[in-house]
Coordinates of C-alpha atoms and ligand atoms in Angstrom, one line a residue:
M1 CA 0.0 0.0 0.0
K2 CA 1.1 3.6 -0.6
T3 CA 2.2 5.7 2.3
R4 CA -0.4 8.2 3.4
A5 CA 1.6 11.1 1.9
G6 CA 1.8 9.2 -1.4
A7 CA -1.9 8.5 -1.5
L8 CA -2.7 12.1 -0.6
Q9 CA -0.6 13.3 -3.5
S10 CA -2.4 11.0 -6.0
I11 CA -5.9 11.9 -4.7
E12 CA -5.8 15.7 -4.1
G13 CA -7.5 17.5 -7.0
S14 CA -7.7 14.3 -9.1
S15 CA -10.7 12.9 -11.0
F16 CA -12.2 9.5 -10.6
D17 CA -15.1 7.5 -11.9
V18 CA -16.3 6.6 -8.4
C19 CA -15.7 8.2 -5.0
V20 CA -16.6 6.0 -2.1
I21 CA -17.2 7.8 1.2
G22 CA -16.5 5.6 4.2
G23 CA -13.8 3.2 5.1
G24 CA -15.7 0.5 7.0
A25 CA -16.8 -2.8 5.7
T26 CA -19.4 -1.4 3.4
G27 CA -17.2 1.3 1.9
S28 CA -14.2 -1.0 1.5
G29 CA -16.4 -3.7 -0.2
C30 CA -17.8 -1.1 -2.6
A31 CA -14.4 0.4 -3.4
L32 CA -13.0 -3.1 -4.2
D33 CA -15.9 -4.1 -6.3
A34 CA -15.9 -0.9 -8.3
Q35 CA -12.2 -1.0 -8.9
L36 CA -12.3 -4.6 -10.0
R37 CA -15.0 -3.8 -12.6
G38 CA -12.6 -1.3 -14.1
L39 CA -13.9 1.9 -12.6
K40 CA -11.2 4.3 -11.4
T41 CA -12.1 4.5 -7.7
V42 CA -11.1 6.5 -4.7
Q43 CA -12.1 5.8 -1.1
L44 CA -12.1 8.5 1.6
E45 CA -12.4 7.7 5.3
A46 CA -13.0 10.4 8.0
G47 CA -11.1 8.4 10.7
D48 CA -9.1 5.2 10.4
F49 CA -10.2 2.2 8.4
A50 CA -12.6 0.1 10.6
S51 CA -12.5 2.7 13.4
A52 CA -16.3 2.7 13.7
T53 CA -18.9 -0.1 13.7
S54 CA -16.8 -2.4 11.5
G55 CA -14.1 -2.8 14.2
A56 CA -16.6 -3.2 17.1
S57 CA -18.7 -6.2 15.9
T58 CA -19.3 -9.6 17.5
K59 CA -16.9 -11.0 14.8
M60 CA -19.4 -13.6 13.6
V61 CA -19.9 -14.5 10.0
H62 CA -23.5 -15.6 10.3
G63 CA -27.0 -15.7 9.0
G64 CA -28.3 -14.7 12.4
V65 CA -30.2 -17.3 14.5
R66 CA -32.0 -14.4 16.3
Y67 CA -33.3 -13.0 13.1
L68 CA -34.4 -16.5 12.1
E69 CA -36.5 -16.7 15.3
Q70 CA -38.0 -13.3 14.6
A71 CA -38.8 -14.3 11.0
V72 CA -40.5 -17.6 12.0
R73 CA -42.4 -16.0 14.9
G74 CA -43.6 -13.1 12.9
F75 CA -44.2 -15.0 9.6
D76 CA -41.8 -12.4 8.2
L77 CA -40.5 -13.5 4.7
A78 CA -38.3 -10.4 4.3
Q79 CA -36.4 -11.3 7.5
L80 CA -36.1 -14.9 6.3
E81 CA -34.6 -13.7 3.0
V82 CA -32.0 -11.7 4.9
V83 CA -31.0 -14.9 6.8
N84 CA -30.9 -16.8 3.5
R85 CA -28.7 -14.3 1.7
A86 CA -26.3 -13.9 4.7
L87 CA -25.9 -17.7 4.9
A88 CA -24.9 -17.7 1.2
E89 CA -22.4 -14.9 1.8
R90 CA -21.0 -16.6 4.9
V91 CA -19.2 -19.2 2.8
R92 CA -17.8 -16.6 0.4
M93 CA -16.5 -14.5 3.3
L94 CA -14.7 -17.5 4.8
R95 CA -13.3 -18.7 1.5
N96 CA -11.9 -15.3 0.4
A97 CA -9.7 -14.8 3.5
P98 CA -9.1 -18.1 5.2
F99 CA -6.4 -16.7 7.4
L100 CA -8.8 -14.2 9.0
T101 CA -11.8 -16.5 9.4
G102 CA -12.8 -19.8 10.9
T103 CA -15.7 -21.8 12.1
M104 CA -16.8 -22.5 15.6
E105 CA -19.5 -24.6 17.4
F106 CA -21.9 -22.6 19.4
L107 CA -23.4 -24.5 22.4
T108 CA -26.8 -23.3 23.7
P109 CA -27.2 -24.6 27.2
C110 CA -30.7 -25.9 27.9
L111 CA -32.3 -25.8 31.3
H112 CA -35.5 -27.6 30.3
W113 CA -36.3 -30.3 27.8
F114 CA -38.8 -28.1 26.1
D115 CA -36.0 -25.6 25.3
A116 CA -33.9 -28.3 23.9
V117 CA -36.6 -29.4 21.5
Y118 CA -37.6 -25.8 20.5
L119 CA -33.9 -24.9 19.8
E120 CA -33.2 -28.1 17.9
I121 CA -36.1 -27.5 15.6
G122 CA -35.1 -23.9 15.1
L123 CA -31.4 -24.8 14.4
K124 CA -32.4 -27.6 12.0
L125 CA -34.3 -24.8 10.1
Y126 CA -31.1 -22.8 10.0
D127 CA -29.3 -25.8 8.6
W128 CA -32.0 -26.3 6.0
I129 CA -32.0 -22.7 4.9
A130 CA -28.2 -22.8 4.5
G131 CA -28.6 -25.9 2.3
R132 CA -25.3 -26.5 0.5
A133 CA -23.9 -23.4 2.1
G134 CA -24.1 -25.2 5.5
L135 CA -21.0 -25.5 7.6
A136 CA -21.9 -28.5 9.7
P137 CA -25.3 -29.9 10.9
S138 CA -26.7 -28.8 14.3
H139 CA -27.1 -31.5 16.9
F140 CA -28.0 -32.2 20.6
V141 CA -25.1 -32.5 23.1
S142 CA -25.7 -34.5 26.2
R143 CA -25.3 -32.9 29.7
T144 CA -22.1 -34.8 30.4
E145 CA -20.5 -33.8 27.1
T146 CA -21.7 -30.2 27.5
L147 CA -19.9 -30.0 30.9
R148 CA -16.8 -31.6 29.5
R149 CA -16.6 -29.1 26.6
M150 CA -17.5 -26.1 28.8
P151 CA -16.2 -26.8 32.3
G152 CA -17.1 -23.3 33.5
L153 CA -20.8 -24.0 33.1
N154 CA -23.2 -24.3 36.1
P155 CA -24.3 -27.9 36.1
G156 CA -27.5 -26.9 38.1
H157 CA -30.6 -27.6 36.0
L158 CA -28.6 -28.3 32.8
V159 CA -30.2 -30.9 30.6
G160 CA -27.7 -30.6 27.8
A161 CA -27.1 -28.2 24.9
V162 CA -27.9 -27.7 21.3
A163 CA -24.9 -27.1 19.1
Y164 CA -24.7 -25.4 15.7
T165 CA -21.8 -24.1 13.6
D166 CA -21.2 -20.5 12.4
G167 CA -18.3 -18.5 11.2
Q168 CA -15.9 -16.2 13.1
F169 CA -13.6 -13.5 11.7
D170 CA -11.2 -10.7 12.6
D171 CA -13.3 -7.7 11.7
A172 CA -10.6 -4.9 11.8
R173 CA -8.1 -7.1 9.8
Y174 CA -10.7 -8.2 7.3
N175 CA -11.4 -4.5 6.7
M176 CA -7.7 -3.8 6.3
A177 CA -7.4 -6.8 3.8
L178 CA -10.3 -5.3 1.8
V179 CA -8.6 -1.9 1.6
K180 CA -5.2 -3.5 0.7
T181 CA -6.8 -5.6 -2.0
F182 CA -8.5 -2.5 -3.4
T183 CA -5.3 -0.5 -3.5
E184 CA -3.3 -3.4 -5.0
A185 CA -6.0 -3.5 -7.8
G186 CA -5.1 0.2 -8.5
G187 CA -7.5 2.0 -6.3
E188 CA -6.6 5.0 -4.1
A189 CA -7.6 5.0 -0.4
L190 CA -7.0 7.6 2.3
N191 CA -7.8 7.6 6.0
Y192 CA -8.4 10.7 8.1
A193 CA -10.0 12.4 5.1
R194 CA -13.5 13.6 5.9
V195 CA -15.9 14.7 3.2
T196 CA -17.3 18.0 4.4
G197 CA -19.5 19.0 1.5
F198 CA -20.1 18.7 -2.3
E199 CA -19.9 20.9 -5.3
K200 CA -22.6 20.4 -8.0
G201 CA -22.7 21.0 -11.7
A202 CA -25.3 23.1 -13.6
D203 CA -27.6 20.1 -13.7
G204 CA -27.6 19.8 -9.9
K205 CA -25.6 16.6 -9.9
L206 CA -22.6 16.1 -7.6
R207 CA -19.3 16.8 -9.3
S208 CA -16.7 17.1 -6.5
A209 CA -16.4 16.4 -2.8
R210 CA -14.7 18.8 -0.4
V211 CA -12.4 16.9 1.8
E212 CA -10.6 17.9 5.0
D213 CA -7.3 16.1 5.8
S214 CA -7.5 15.9 9.6
I215 CA -3.8 15.2 10.0
S216 CA -2.5 18.3 8.1
R217 CA -5.8 20.3 8.5
R218 CA -5.7 21.1 4.8
Q219 CA -8.7 21.2 2.5
F220 CA -8.9 19.9 -1.0
V221 CA -11.4 18.6 -3.6
V222 CA -11.8 15.3 -5.3
H223 CA -13.7 15.1 -8.6
A224 CA -15.8 12.0 -9.5
R225 CA -18.6 11.0 -11.9
A226 CA -20.5 9.0 -9.1
F227 CA -20.4 9.3 -5.3
I228 CA -21.2 6.4 -3.0
N229 CA -22.2 7.2 0.5
A230 CA -21.1 4.2 2.6
T231 CA -20.9 6.0 6.0
G232 CA -23.1 3.6 8.0
P233 CA -24.3 5.4 11.1
W234 CA -23.5 8.8 9.5
A235 CA -25.3 8.1 6.2
D236 CA -28.0 10.7 6.9
T237 CA -25.4 13.4 7.5
V238 CA -23.9 12.8 4.0
R239 CA -27.4 12.5 2.4
E240 CA -28.2 15.9 4.0
M241 CA -24.9 17.4 2.5
A242 CA -26.0 16.3 -1.0
A243 CA -29.7 17.0 -0.7
P244 CA -30.5 19.5 2.1
G245 CA -33.8 18.8 3.8
I246 CA -34.0 15.2 2.7
P247 CA -36.0 13.0 5.2
R248 CA -33.7 11.0 7.5
R249 CA -33.7 7.2 7.0
M250 CA -31.4 5.8 9.7
R251 CA -32.2 4.4 13.2
L252 CA -29.1 3.8 15.3
S253 CA -28.7 1.1 17.9
K254 CA -25.7 0.8 20.3
G255 CA -24.2 -2.6 20.9
V256 CA -21.3 -3.3 23.4
H257 CA -19.0 -6.2 24.3
I258 CA -16.9 -7.0 27.3
V259 CA -13.7 -9.0 27.1
L260 CA -12.8 -11.5 29.9
P261 CA -10.0 -14.0 30.5
L262 CA -10.7 -17.2 28.5
E263 CA -10.2 -19.3 31.7
I264 CA -13.8 -18.3 32.7
L265 CA -15.2 -20.5 29.9
P266 CA -12.2 -22.5 28.7
G267 CA -12.2 -24.5 25.5
S268 CA -12.8 -23.7 21.9
D269 CA -16.6 -23.6 21.8
A270 CA -18.8 -20.5 22.0
M271 CA -21.9 -20.2 24.1
L272 CA -25.2 -18.8 23.0
I273 CA -27.3 -17.4 25.9
P274 CA -30.8 -17.9 24.4
K275 CA -32.8 -15.3 26.3
T276 CA -32.0 -12.1 28.2
E277 CA -34.4 -10.0 30.3
D278 CA -35.2 -7.9 27.2
G279 CA -35.8 -11.0 25.0
R280 CA -32.4 -11.0 23.1
V281 CA -29.6 -13.5 22.7
L282 CA -26.1 -13.1 24.0
F283 CA -22.9 -14.7 22.9
A284 CA -19.7 -15.6 24.8
I285 CA -17.1 -16.4 22.2
P286 CA -13.4 -17.4 22.4
W287 CA -11.4 -14.6 20.8
K288 CA -7.7 -14.8 20.4
G289 CA -7.1 -16.1 23.9
R290 CA -9.9 -14.1 25.5
L291 CA -13.7 -14.4 25.9
L292 CA -15.8 -11.9 24.0
V293 CA -19.2 -11.4 25.5
G294 CA -22.0 -9.4 23.9
T295 CA -24.0 -7.7 22.7
T296 CA -26.6 -5.1 23.7
D297 CA -29.2 -3.3 21.5
D298 CA -30.2 0.2 22.7
E299 CA -31.5 2.9 20.4
I300 CA -29.3 6.1 20.3
A301 CA -29.5 9.4 18.6
V302 CA -25.9 9.9 17.4
A303 CA -23.0 7.5 16.9
D304 CA -20.2 9.8 17.9
E305 CA -18.1 8.9 20.9
L306 CA -19.5 5.6 22.0
Y307 CA -18.0 3.7 24.9
L308 CA -18.8 0.8 27.2
T309 CA -20.6 2.0 30.4
K310 CA -20.5 0.5 33.9
E311 CA -24.2 -0.3 33.6
E312 CA -23.6 -2.2 30.4
V313 CA -20.8 -4.2 32.0
E314 CA -23.2 -5.1 34.8
Y315 CA -26.0 -6.1 32.4
L316 CA -23.7 -8.5 30.4
L317 CA -22.2 -10.0 33.6
R318 CA -25.6 -10.5 35.2
H319 CA -26.7 -12.6 32.2
L320 CA -23.5 -14.5 31.8
N321 CA -23.3 -15.3 35.5
R322 CA -26.6 -17.1 35.4
Y323 CA -24.9 -19.8 33.4
L324 CA -21.6 -20.0 35.2
A325 CA -20.5 -22.2 38.1
S326 CA -18.4 -19.3 39.6
P327 CA -19.7 -15.8 39.0
V328 CA -17.5 -13.3 37.3
A329 CA -16.8 -10.0 39.0
R330 CA -16.5 -6.6 37.2
E331 CA -12.8 -6.4 38.1
Q332 CA -12.2 -9.4 35.8
V333 CA -13.2 -7.5 32.7
V334 CA -10.0 -6.7 30.7
S335 CA -11.4 -4.5 27.9
G336 CA -14.5 -3.8 25.9
S337 CA -15.9 -2.2 22.7
A338 CA -18.9 -0.2 21.6
G339 CA -20.4 0.3 18.2
A340 CA -23.6 1.6 16.4
R341 CA -25.7 -0.5 14.1
A342 CA -27.1 1.5 11.3
L343 CA -30.6 0.3 10.6
V344 CA -32.8 1.5 7.8
S345 CA -36.2 2.6 9.0
A346 CA -38.2 0.9 6.3
R347 CA -41.4 0.6 8.2
D348 CA -43.0 1.8 11.4
A349 CA -41.1 -0.4 13.8
K350 CA -40.9 1.0 17.3
D351 CA -38.2 -1.3 18.5
T352 CA -34.7 -1.3 16.9
Q353 CA -34.4 -5.0 17.8
K354 CA -37.1 -5.8 15.3
L355 CA -35.8 -3.7 12.4
V356 CA -34.8 -5.9 9.5
R357 CA -31.0 -6.2 9.2
D358 CA -31.2 -5.8 5.5
H359 CA -29.7 -3.2 3.2
E360 CA -31.1 -0.8 0.7
V361 CA -29.4 1.1 -2.2
E362 CA -30.9 4.6 -2.5
L363 CA -30.3 7.0 -5.4
N364 CA -31.1 10.6 -4.7
P365 CA -32.3 11.6 -8.2
A366 CA -31.6 15.3 -7.8
S367 CA -28.0 15.1 -6.7
G368 CA -27.1 11.6 -8.0
L369 CA -25.8 10.5 -4.6
L370 CA -26.0 6.8 -4.1
S371 CA -26.3 5.7 -0.5
I372 CA -25.9 2.2 0.7
L373 CA -27.9 1.9 4.0
G374 CA -28.1 -0.8 6.6
G375 CA -26.9 -4.3 6.2
K376 CA -24.3 -6.3 8.2
W377 CA -20.7 -7.4 8.0
T378 CA -21.5 -10.8 6.7
T379 CA -23.4 -9.3 3.7
Y380 CA -20.9 -6.5 2.9
R381 CA -19.9 -8.1 -0.4
A382 CA -23.5 -8.6 -1.6
M383 CA -24.3 -5.0 -0.5
A384 CA -21.3 -3.8 -2.6
E385 CA -22.4 -5.8 -5.6
D386 CA -25.9 -4.2 -5.5
T387 CA -24.4 -0.7 -5.0
V388 CA -21.8 -0.9 -7.8
H389 CA -24.6 -2.2 -10.1
A390 CA -26.5 0.9 -9.3
A391 CA -23.4 3.1 -9.8
Q392 CA -22.8 1.6 -13.3
K393 CA -26.4 2.2 -14.2
Y394 CA -26.2 5.8 -12.9
L395 CA -23.0 6.3 -15.0
G396 CA -25.0 5.3 -18.1
G397 CA -23.4 1.9 -18.8
A398 CA -24.6 -1.6 -18.4
A399 CA -23.9 -3.5 -15.2
T400 CA -20.8 -5.6 -15.8
G401 CA -20.0 -8.8 -14.0
C402 CA -19.1 -8.5 -10.3
V403 CA -16.0 -10.6 -9.6
T404 CA -15.7 -10.3 -5.8
A405 CA -17.6 -13.6 -4.9
D406 CA -14.4 -15.4 -5.8
H407 CA -11.7 -12.9 -5.3
P408 CA -9.1 -13.8 -2.6
L409 CA -8.1 -11.0 -0.3
A410 CA -4.5 -9.8 0.2
G411 CA -2.7 -12.3 2.4
S412 CA -4.6 -15.3 1.1
E413 CA -2.1 -16.1 -1.7
G414 CA -0.5 -19.4 -1.0
Y415 CA -1.9 -19.5 2.6
T416 CA -2.6 -22.9 4.2
P417 CA -3.8 -23.7 7.7
D418 CA -0.2 -24.8 8.5
Y419 CA 1.3 -21.6 7.3
W420 CA 2.3 -20.6 10.9
K421 CA 4.4 -23.8 11.2
Q422 CA 6.3 -22.9 8.0
L423 CA 6.8 -19.4 9.4
M424 CA 8.1 -20.8 12.6
Q425 CA 10.5 -23.2 10.9
A426 CA 11.8 -20.6 8.4
S427 CA 12.4 -17.8 10.9
G428 CA 12.8 -19.4 14.3
I429 CA 10.1 -17.2 15.9
A430 CA 8.1 -18.5 18.9
E431 CA 4.9 -20.5 18.2
R432 CA 2.6 -17.9 19.8
T433 CA 4.2 -15.2 17.5
A434 CA 3.9 -17.4 14.4
R435 CA 0.3 -18.1 15.1
H436 CA -0.5 -14.5 15.8
L437 CA 1.3 -13.2 12.7
A438 CA -0.3 -15.9 10.4
G439 CA -3.8 -15.0 11.9
K440 CA -3.4 -11.3 11.3
F441 CA -1.4 -11.1 8.0
G442 CA -1.8 -14.5 6.3
A443 CA 1.0 -15.1 3.8
R444 CA 2.1 -11.5 4.2
A445 CA 3.4 -12.3 7.7
S446 CA 6.8 -13.1 6.2
D447 CA 7.1 -9.3 5.4
V448 CA 6.8 -8.6 9.1
V449 CA 9.4 -11.2 9.9
T450 CA 11.8 -9.7 7.3
I451 CA 11.5 -6.3 9.0
A452 CA 12.4 -8.0 12.4
K453 CA 15.4 -9.7 10.8
R454 CA 16.8 -6.5 9.3
Q455 CA 16.4 -4.6 12.6
P456 CA 16.9 -7.2 15.4
E457 CA 15.7 -4.7 18.1
L458 CA 12.2 -5.0 16.4
S459 CA 12.1 -8.8 16.9
A460 CA 11.2 -8.4 20.6
P461 CA 7.6 -8.8 21.6
L462 CA 5.6 -5.6 22.2
V463 CA 4.5 -7.0 25.6
E464 CA 6.6 -9.8 27.2
G465 CA 4.8 -13.1 26.9
L466 CA 2.4 -12.1 24.1
G467 CA 2.6 -12.8 20.4
P468 CA 2.7 -9.3 18.8
L469 CA 6.2 -8.1 17.7
R470 CA 7.6 -4.6 17.6
A471 CA 8.2 -5.1 13.8
E472 CA 4.4 -5.0 13.3
V473 CA 4.4 -1.3 14.3
V474 CA 6.9 -0.6 11.4
F475 CA 4.8 -2.7 9.0
A476 CA 1.6 -0.9 10.1
A477 CA 3.2 2.5 9.5
R478 CA 4.9 1.6 6.2
E479 CA 2.3 -0.7 4.6
E480 CA -1.0 0.0 6.2
M481 CA -1.3 3.7 6.7
A482 CA -1.3 3.7 10.5
V483 CA -0.6 7.2 11.8
S484 CA -1.4 6.9 15.5
I485 CA -0.8 4.6 18.5
E486 CA -4.5 3.8 18.5
D487 CA -4.4 2.8 14.8
V488 CA -1.7 0.3 15.6
L489 CA -2.9 -1.2 18.9
A490 CA -6.7 -1.1 18.3
R491 CA -6.9 -2.1 14.6
R492 CA -3.7 -3.3 13.0
I493 CA -2.6 -5.5 15.9
G494 CA -5.7 -5.9 18.1
L495 CA -3.9 -5.7 21.4
E496 CA -6.3 -3.0 22.7
L497 CA -9.2 -5.5 22.7
Y498 CA -7.0 -8.2 24.2
G499 CA -6.5 -6.0 27.2
W500 CA -6.5 -2.3 28.1
N501 CA -3.6 -2.9 30.6
E502 CA -1.6 -4.7 27.9
A503 CA -2.2 -1.9 25.5
L504 CA -1.0 0.7 28.1
Q505 CA 2.1 -1.4 28.6
A506 CA 2.8 -1.5 24.8
A507 CA 2.0 2.2 24.1
P508 CA 5.4 3.7 25.0
V509 CA 7.2 1.3 22.6
V510 CA 4.7 1.9 19.9
A511 CA 5.1 5.7 20.3
D512 CA 8.9 5.3 20.0
V513 CA 8.7 3.2 16.9
L514 CA 6.1 5.4 15.2
A515 CA 8.1 8.5 16.1
R516 CA 11.1 7.1 14.1
E517 CA 8.9 5.9 11.2
L518 CA 6.8 9.0 10.9
G519 CA 9.4 11.5 11.8
W520 CA 7.7 12.8 14.9
S521 CA 9.5 15.4 17.1
E522 CA 10.0 14.6 20.8
S523 CA 7.1 16.8 21.8
A524 CA 4.8 15.1 19.2
R525 CA 5.8 11.7 20.5
R526 CA 5.0 12.7 24.1
E527 CA 1.7 14.3 23.1
A528 CA 0.7 11.2 21.1
L529 CA 1.5 8.9 24.0
D530 CA -0.3 11.1 26.6
Q531 CA -3.3 11.3 24.3
Y532 CA -3.5 7.5 23.9
V533 CA -2.9 6.7 27.6
G534 CA -5.5 9.3 28.5
R535 CA -8.0 7.8 26.1
V536 CA -7.6 4.2 27.4
R537 CA -7.8 5.3 31.0
W538 CA -10.9 7.2 30.2
L539 CA -12.5 4.1 28.6
M540 CA -11.5 2.1 31.8
E541 CA -13.1 4.7 34.0
R542 CA -16.4 4.7 32.0
A543 CA -16.5 0.9 32.2
G544 CA -16.0 1.2 36.0
L545 CA -12.7 -0.7 36.0
V546 CA -10.7 2.1 37.6
A547 CA -11.8 5.0 39.8
S548 CA -12.5 8.3 38.0
Q549 CA -9.8 10.9 38.2
N550 CA -12.3 13.7 38.4
Ligands
FAD601 C1 -22.3 -4.4 18.5 C2 -22.4 -4.8 17.1 C3 -22.1 -6.2 16.7 C4 -22.2 -6.6 15.4 N1 -21.9 -7.9 15.1 C5 -21.9 -8.3 13.9 C6 -21.5 -9.6 13.6 O1 -21.1 -10.4 14.4 N2 -21.6 -10.0 12.3 C7 -22.1 -9.2 11.3 O2 -22.2 -9.7 10.2 N3 -22.4 -7.9 11.6 C8 -22.4 -7.5 12.8 N4 -22.7 -6.2 13.1 C9 -23.0 -5.3 12.0 C10 -21.8 -4.8 11.3 O3 -20.7 -4.5 12.2 C11 -22.1 -3.5 10.5 O4 -23.2 -3.8 9.6 C12 -20.9 -3.0 9.6 O5 -19.7 -3.0 10.3 C13 -21.2 -1.7 9.0 O6 -20.2 -1.2 8.3 P1 -20.2 0.2 7.6 O7 -19.0 0.3 6.8 O8 -21.5 0.4 7.0 O9 -20.2 1.2 8.8 P2 -18.9 1.7 9.7 O10 -18.0 0.6 10.0 O11 -19.5 2.5 10.8 O12 -18.2 2.7 8.7 C14 -18.6 3.9 8.3 C15 -17.4 4.8 8.1 O13 -17.8 6.0 7.5 C16 -16.9 7.0 8.0 N5 -17.5 8.4 7.7 C17 -18.5 8.9 8.3 N6 -18.7 10.2 7.8 C18 -17.8 10.4 6.9 C19 -17.5 11.5 6.1 N7 -18.2 12.6 6.1 N8 -16.4 11.4 5.2 C20 -15.6 10.2 5.2 N9 -15.9 9.1 6.0 C21 -17.0 9.2 6.8 C22 -16.8 6.7 9.5 O14 -15.6 7.3 10.0 C23 -16.8 5.2 9.5 O15 -15.5 4.6 9.6 C24 -22.6 -5.7 14.4 C25 -22.8 -4.4 14.7 C26 -22.7 -3.9 16.0 C27 -23.0 -2.5 16.4

């Protein structure tokens, strides 16, 4: 990938066929699809790639068992079609980036025989809808076997569990792999580049976007024949920029996760908690040596500055603890995340939990702005396919074939599940580092190892005893447009989700390496470090993990 300065130079004042606004899953999927169809494409992201909803998901590649239940109970064919389409996309998402994805069994503990029968019927329906796209058939697991596989469970009234298989993925890295694949196909991408307005031609159609580079604070314009608004929770703001006074379409729902030590529910299986107080489901999922627990669903007005609150921590622990032999205390929480679902208000639904998780491509006829609204991670590719079809139609041409269904993402070339072993043998790195690198970078992990070999001081771990290497910071700055400590720890390496304390431990080293790579002055290095440490401590305070300084 180009450096940020190089990308800025190519984009500023240039003309493109398509300008995609947004660097989450949806925008990155659209940019890749458009570029692969031969349209000269630019992608602009206001923050960092995957810094919003796309880096705060439950990391499941799924059709959605909860949506299936809603579909069946409400005789809702539209909802059923969403599940069906997502199940078809699930296989493609797994296949196109095998190093970032995997499958996992989800055990749903049953406390009554009635629940076991109800769940087994429901999950057989999930298998049936998946058809040939199914991963493995669902099945009943005896009480003894359930307790063997999940030793942390409360044996109390347990009668057994119903197991089904779904996909899991590294959301922030998948997003990065999409951006890389896009730029390697000839597209231009820029983070920290916010679209602040548009310029229109005499016919009222959008001609250029005004952009603010939030690193240099400079303003510039980008010209394009078509503009795709893929800003998720901010879609209405961009729609309003293009067509002032346009009715709002989005409803936002906040969802949070907590992260716990994996020892609480050891093993490789995930748990589905079938019913919360507010009639939802919760997941407790093994994630890179930790346990990811979530999520919630609460309507919010704006998506800016979301964080995990103390009350949300308590809500999640209360439900999890009902299933555990030894209750978990708040102090055991090691980190968390918060994001906003962008749901399209297609009908008069009062409750955001009941809004269909489907997407819609909207063309504003007056300005020509195309907006891709709603959807979910699992369907990002299908959403992009629909959007780029609409863009081609808008540009006056016929829709050409979409090729993303079978297009491996950067890092997949030559990757096999044993790749980490080859990496270990070839470079002599520790097993935990080899597994970590292979799982983050796929076949590109050897580039990180090469950096570590050239500068031996970078071959040390970022935090003693953990997989990530110092060389990854250099790789993130040189190859993946990382410009801050948060970019590196939260999204390129994922250490921030692994543990806020571990991230605080790594931050000074990351600051030193970034300062050298990006040419920061001593005061800039200190300011970046203070800012990062302050942010993480603030997150910990909000979650009730440390006392407030105020
Ligand atoms: C808690 C939670 C759990 C979820 N779990 C799952 C799951 O397990 N599986 C699944 O399939 N889906 C899941 N989803 C849904 C999925 O995460 C989202 O559908 C998806 O990430 C949305 O991607 P997006 O690109 O549309 O939005 P975002 O990721 O929010 O990206 C929009 C981007 O637009 C940028 N932007 C905004 N304004 C501008 C501007 N003016 N100029 C330039 N850029 C701008 C923002 O900075 C942002 O990065 C979950 C959602 C939540 C909230």
